[in-house]
Amino acid sequence: MSAILPAQWPAPPQVRALQTTRLGGVSRGVYAEFNLGTRSGDDLRDVESNRRRLHDVYGVPDAVGWLHQVHGTRVLQVPRSVDSDCADASWTAQPGAVCAVLTADCLPVLLCDADGRCVAAAHAGWRGLCGGVLEQTVAALPAPPSALMAWMGAAIGPQAFEVGPEVRERFIKQDAQAVTAFTAGRGDRWLCDLYALARQRLQRAGVSQIYGGGLCTYSDARNWYSYRRDGDCGRMATLIWIN
């Protein structure tokens, strides 16, 4: 795998979308190599060098709307119309403005409309999914849900993501179909399929075209950072913009 994983979906040609891997940057130690997270504990000079590489090598526009992610459901428009960058999703209809989320096991989800006039990126760990971050992102876009398509990047896979019974109960209380996204694990623990939960949520919100999924950050230490696996680690970025 290379430093960049392009989104595989039938988006309009003016929509550019990708997820970075951990390969190809200058970060060292537990953050090696392509860490893009400024709050990870890495040397900020290395992170800034890696972020410049996004622009200089991979053609990402300079106007990236980096967020301060808090596992919530707030959705911002970029360029930002408010001072705070505290949010877990963003959208834009402005060409050259980049929506971005950082992950290291949580699920990144990209959205665009069929005409390529609006795009969005969402950070969806289990808390965000349960809180409704995908539904909020779909609602924020100036296009009907039926006109949207989604792509899911790499996240911790269902064979590795163990949660307590209270997490399972919260999802099932909201939607009985969520029971299919959990498999019995050790003792009272459950294995959780973030991809399945995201598909269910998107479909309930009216989005039927859903692509991607299936790559596990936890089980592939060569290509992906994983907080569950390593603790201190870097962050991948998932980005989308309109050319």
CSV table of C-alpha atoms in Angstrom, one decimal:
chain,number,residue,atom,x,y,z
A,1,MET,CA,0.0,0.0,0.0
A,2,SER,CA,1.2,3.6,-0.7
A,3,ALA,CA,0.8,6.8,1.3
A,4,ILE,CA,-2.6,7.5,-0.2
A,5,LEU,CA,-5.7,5.3,-0.5
A,6,PRO,CA,-8.0,6.9,-3.1
A,7,ALA,CA,-11.7,6.6,-2.5
A,8,GLN,CA,-13.3,3.9,-4.7
A,9,TRP,CA,-16.7,5.2,-5.6
A,10,PRO,CA,-18.5,6.6,-8.6
A,11,ALA,CA,-18.2,10.2,-7.5
A,12,PRO,CA,-18.3,13.0,-10.2
A,13,PRO,CA,-14.8,13.7,-11.6
A,14,GLN,CA,-14.5,17.1,-9.9
A,15,VAL,CA,-14.8,15.5,-6.5
A,16,ARG,CA,-11.4,14.4,-5.0
A,17,ALA,CA,-11.4,12.0,-2.0
A,18,LEU,CA,-8.7,10.0,-0.3
A,19,GLN,CA,-7.4,8.6,3.0
A,20,THR,CA,-3.8,8.7,4.0
A,21,THR,CA,-2.0,5.7,5.4
A,22,ARG,CA,0.9,5.8,7.9
A,23,LEU,CA,3.5,5.5,5.1
A,24,GLY,CA,5.7,8.1,3.5
A,25,GLY,CA,6.2,10.9,6.1
A,26,VAL,CA,8.9,12.1,8.4
A,27,SER,CA,7.5,11.4,11.8
A,28,ARG,CA,9.6,9.0,14.0
A,29,GLY,CA,9.1,6.4,16.8
A,30,VAL,CA,5.5,5.4,17.6
A,31,TYR,CA,4.3,8.2,15.2
A,32,ALA,CA,6.2,6.9,12.2
A,33,GLU,CA,5.8,7.9,9.4
A,34,PHE,CA,2.9,10.0,8.0
A,35,ASN,CA,1.3,11.4,11.2
A,36,LEU,CA,-1.1,14.3,10.5
A,37,GLY,CA,-2.5,14.8,14.0
A,38,THR,CA,-1.2,17.8,15.9
A,39,ARG,CA,-2.7,16.6,19.2
A,40,SER,CA,-1.1,13.1,19.1
A,41,GLY,CA,2.0,14.0,21.0
A,42,ASP,CA,4.3,14.0,18.0
A,43,ASP,CA,6.9,16.7,17.3
A,44,LEU,CA,4.8,19.5,15.7
A,45,ARG,CA,7.5,20.3,13.2
A,46,ASP,CA,7.2,16.8,11.8
A,47,VAL,CA,3.4,17.0,11.7
A,48,GLU,CA,3.6,20.3,9.8
A,49,SER,CA,6.1,18.8,7.4
A,50,ASN,CA,3.8,15.9,6.8
A,51,ARG,CA,0.8,18.3,6.3
A,52,ARG,CA,2.9,20.3,3.7
A,53,ARG,CA,3.5,17.0,1.9
A,54,LEU,CA,-0.2,16.6,1.4
A,55,HIS,CA,-0.1,19.8,-0.6
A,56,ASP,CA,3.3,19.6,-2.3
A,57,VAL,CA,3.2,15.9,-3.3
A,58,TYR,CA,-0.4,14.8,-3.4
A,59,GLY,CA,-2.1,17.9,-4.7
A,60,VAL,CA,-4.4,18.6,-1.7
A,61,PRO,CA,-5.4,22.3,-1.7
A,62,ASP,CA,-4.0,24.5,1.0
A,63,ALA,CA,-7.5,25.4,2.5
A,64,VAL,CA,-7.9,22.3,4.8
A,65,GLY,CA,-10.6,22.7,7.4
A,66,TRP,CA,-8.9,20.8,10.2
A,67,LEU,CA,-11.2,20.1,13.2
A,68,HIS,CA,-10.8,19.7,16.9
A,69,GLN,CA,-12.6,16.4,17.2
A,70,VAL,CA,-14.4,15.5,20.4
A,71,HIS,CA,-16.5,12.3,19.5
A,72,GLY,CA,-19.6,14.5,19.1
A,73,THR,CA,-22.1,15.3,16.4
A,74,ARG,CA,-21.5,19.0,15.5
A,75,VAL,CA,-21.1,19.7,11.8
A,76,LEU,CA,-19.3,22.8,10.5
A,77,GLN,CA,-19.3,24.4,7.1
A,78,VAL,CA,-15.9,25.1,5.7
A,79,PRO,CA,-14.5,27.7,5.3
A,80,ARG,CA,-15.7,28.1,8.8
A,81,SER,CA,-18.4,30.7,9.5
A,82,VAL,CA,-17.8,30.5,13.3
A,83,ASP,CA,-14.6,30.9,15.4
A,84,SER,CA,-14.7,27.4,17.0
A,85,ASP,CA,-13.2,24.4,15.2
A,86,CYS,CA,-14.7,22.0,17.7
A,87,ALA,CA,-16.7,19.5,15.6
A,88,ASP,CA,-16.6,16.0,14.2
A,89,ALA,CA,-17.8,16.6,10.7
A,90,SER,CA,-17.7,19.3,8.1
A,91,TRP,CA,-19.2,20.1,4.7
A,92,THR,CA,-18.6,22.5,1.9
A,93,ALA,CA,-19.9,23.6,-1.5
A,94,GLN,CA,-16.9,25.8,-2.2
A,95,PRO,CA,-14.4,24.5,-4.7
A,96,GLY,CA,-10.9,24.3,-3.3
A,97,ALA,CA,-12.1,24.1,0.4
A,98,VAL,CA,-11.1,20.8,1.9
A,99,CYS,CA,-13.1,18.8,4.5
A,100,ALA,CA,-11.0,16.6,6.7
A,101,VAL,CA,-11.1,14.2,9.6
A,102,LEU,CA,-8.4,12.5,11.6
A,103,THR,CA,-8.7,8.9,12.7
A,104,ALA,CA,-6.7,6.0,14.3
A,105,ASP,CA,-9.4,3.3,14.5
A,106,CYS,CA,-12.6,5.4,14.3
A,107,LEU,CA,-14.5,5.3,11.0
A,108,PRO,CA,-14.0,8.2,8.5
A,109,VAL,CA,-17.0,8.7,6.2
A,110,LEU,CA,-17.1,10.9,3.1
A,111,LEU,CA,-20.2,12.1,1.3
A,112,CYS,CA,-20.9,13.9,-1.9
A,113,ASP,CA,-23.9,14.5,-4.1
A,114,ALA,CA,-24.4,13.1,-7.6
A,115,ASP,CA,-23.6,16.4,-9.3
A,116,GLY,CA,-20.5,17.1,-7.2
A,117,ARG,CA,-21.8,20.4,-5.9
A,118,CYS,CA,-21.3,19.6,-2.2
A,119,VAL,CA,-19.1,17.3,-0.1
A,120,ALA,CA,-18.6,16.3,3.5
A,121,ALA,CA,-16.4,14.4,5.9
A,122,ALA,CA,-17.4,12.8,9.2
A,123,HIS,CA,-15.5,11.3,12.1
A,124,ALA,CA,-17.6,8.3,13.4
A,125,GLY,CA,-16.4,6.3,16.4
A,126,TRP,CA,-19.0,4.4,18.3
A,127,ARG,CA,-20.0,7.5,20.4
A,128,GLY,CA,-20.4,9.7,17.3
A,129,LEU,CA,-22.4,7.0,15.5
A,130,CYS,CA,-24.7,6.5,18.4
A,131,GLY,CA,-25.1,10.2,18.9
A,132,GLY,CA,-26.1,10.7,15.2
A,133,VAL,CA,-23.1,12.3,13.6
A,134,LEU,CA,-23.8,10.7,10.2
A,135,GLU,CA,-27.5,11.8,10.3
A,136,GLN,CA,-26.4,15.3,11.3
A,137,THR,CA,-23.9,15.4,8.4
A,138,VAL,CA,-26.5,14.2,5.9
A,139,ALA,CA,-29.0,16.8,7.1
A,140,ALA,CA,-26.4,19.6,6.8
A,141,LEU,CA,-25.8,19.1,3.1
A,142,PRO,CA,-27.8,21.2,0.6
A,143,ALA,CA,-28.9,18.1,-1.3
A,144,PRO,CA,-31.6,15.5,-0.7
A,145,PRO,CA,-30.3,12.3,0.9
A,146,SER,CA,-31.4,10.3,-2.1
A,147,ALA,CA,-28.9,12.2,-4.2
A,148,LEU,CA,-25.9,11.5,-1.9
A,149,MET,CA,-23.3,8.7,-1.9
A,150,ALA,CA,-21.0,7.7,0.9
A,151,TRP,CA,-17.5,6.2,1.1
A,152,MET,CA,-16.1,4.6,4.3
A,153,GLY,CA,-12.4,4.5,4.9
A,154,ALA,CA,-10.3,2.2,7.0
A,155,ALA,CA,-11.3,1.7,10.6
A,156,ILE,CA,-11.0,-0.9,13.3
A,157,GLY,CA,-12.6,-4.1,12.0
A,158,PRO,CA,-15.4,-6.2,13.6
A,159,GLN,CA,-13.0,-9.0,14.6
A,160,ALA,CA,-11.0,-6.5,16.7
A,161,PHE,CA,-13.3,-3.9,18.2
A,162,GLU,CA,-14.5,-5.2,21.6
A,163,VAL,CA,-17.0,-3.2,23.6
A,164,GLY,CA,-19.1,-3.6,26.7
A,165,PRO,CA,-22.7,-4.6,26.9
A,166,GLU,CA,-23.8,-1.0,27.6
A,167,VAL,CA,-22.5,0.1,24.1
A,168,ARG,CA,-24.6,-2.7,22.4
A,169,GLU,CA,-27.6,-1.8,24.4
A,170,ARG,CA,-27.4,1.9,23.5
A,171,PHE,CA,-27.4,1.1,19.8
A,172,ILE,CA,-30.2,-1.5,20.0
A,173,LYS,CA,-32.4,0.8,22.0
A,174,GLN,CA,-32.2,3.3,19.1
A,175,ASP,CA,-32.6,0.7,16.3
A,176,ALA,CA,-33.4,-3.0,16.8
A,177,GLN,CA,-31.6,-3.8,13.5
A,178,ALA,CA,-28.3,-2.8,15.3
A,179,VAL,CA,-28.3,-6.3,16.9
A,180,THR,CA,-26.9,-7.7,13.7
A,181,ALA,CA,-23.7,-5.5,14.1
A,182,PHE,CA,-22.6,-7.3,17.3
A,183,THR,CA,-21.1,-10.7,17.9
A,184,ALA,CA,-20.6,-12.3,21.3
A,185,GLY,CA,-17.0,-12.0,22.5
A,186,ARG,CA,-15.3,-13.0,25.7
A,187,GLY,CA,-17.3,-13.0,28.9
A,188,ASP,CA,-19.8,-10.1,28.7
A,189,ARG,CA,-17.9,-8.3,25.9
A,190,TRP,CA,-19.2,-7.9,22.3
A,191,LEU,CA,-17.4,-7.5,19.0
A,192,CYS,CA,-18.8,-4.4,17.3
A,193,ASP,CA,-18.9,-3.8,13.5
A,194,LEU,CA,-18.6,-0.1,12.9
A,195,TYR,CA,-19.0,-0.5,9.2
A,196,ALA,CA,-22.4,-2.3,9.6
A,197,LEU,CA,-23.6,0.3,12.1
A,198,ALA,CA,-22.6,3.1,9.7
A,199,ARG,CA,-24.4,1.5,6.8
A,200,GLN,CA,-27.6,1.1,8.8
A,201,ARG,CA,-27.4,4.7,10.0
A,202,LEU,CA,-26.8,6.1,6.5
A,203,GLN,CA,-29.6,4.0,5.0
A,204,ARG,CA,-32.0,5.1,7.7
A,205,ALA,CA,-31.0,8.7,6.8
A,206,GLY,CA,-31.9,8.1,3.1
A,207,VAL,CA,-28.5,7.4,1.7
A,208,SER,CA,-28.6,4.2,-0.4
A,209,GLN,CA,-25.3,4.4,-2.3
A,210,ILE,CA,-22.6,3.3,0.2
A,211,TYR,CA,-19.1,2.2,-0.8
A,212,GLY,CA,-15.8,1.2,0.9
A,213,GLY,CA,-15.4,-0.5,4.3
A,214,GLY,CA,-13.7,-3.7,5.2
A,215,LEU,CA,-10.1,-2.5,5.9
A,216,CYS,CA,-9.0,-3.0,9.5
A,217,THR,CA,-6.6,-0.5,11.1
A,218,TYR,CA,-6.0,-2.7,14.2
A,219,SER,CA,-4.8,-5.8,12.3
A,220,ASP,CA,-2.5,-4.0,9.8
A,221,ALA,CA,0.3,-2.3,11.7
A,222,ARG,CA,2.3,-1.7,8.6
A,223,ASN,CA,-0.2,0.5,6.9
A,224,TRP,CA,-2.4,2.0,9.6
A,225,TYR,CA,-2.2,3.7,13.0
A,226,SER,CA,-4.4,2.1,15.7
A,227,TYR,CA,-5.0,3.6,19.1
A,228,ARG,CA,-6.6,0.4,20.4
A,229,ARG,CA,-3.5,-1.6,19.4
A,230,ASP,CA,-0.7,0.9,20.3
A,231,GLY,CA,-2.0,3.6,22.6
A,232,ASP,CA,0.3,6.5,21.6
A,233,CYS,CA,0.3,6.7,17.8
A,234,GLY,CA,-0.2,9.0,14.9
A,235,ARG,CA,-3.4,9.9,13.0
A,236,MET,CA,-4.5,9.3,9.4
A,237,ALA,CA,-6.4,12.0,7.5
A,238,THR,CA,-9.4,11.4,5.3
A,239,LEU,CA,-10.1,14.4,3.0
A,240,ILE,CA,-12.5,15.4,0.3
A,241,TRP,CA,-12.9,18.6,-1.8
A,242,ILE,CA,-14.3,19.9,-5.1
A,243,ASN,CA,-11.7,20.8,-7.8
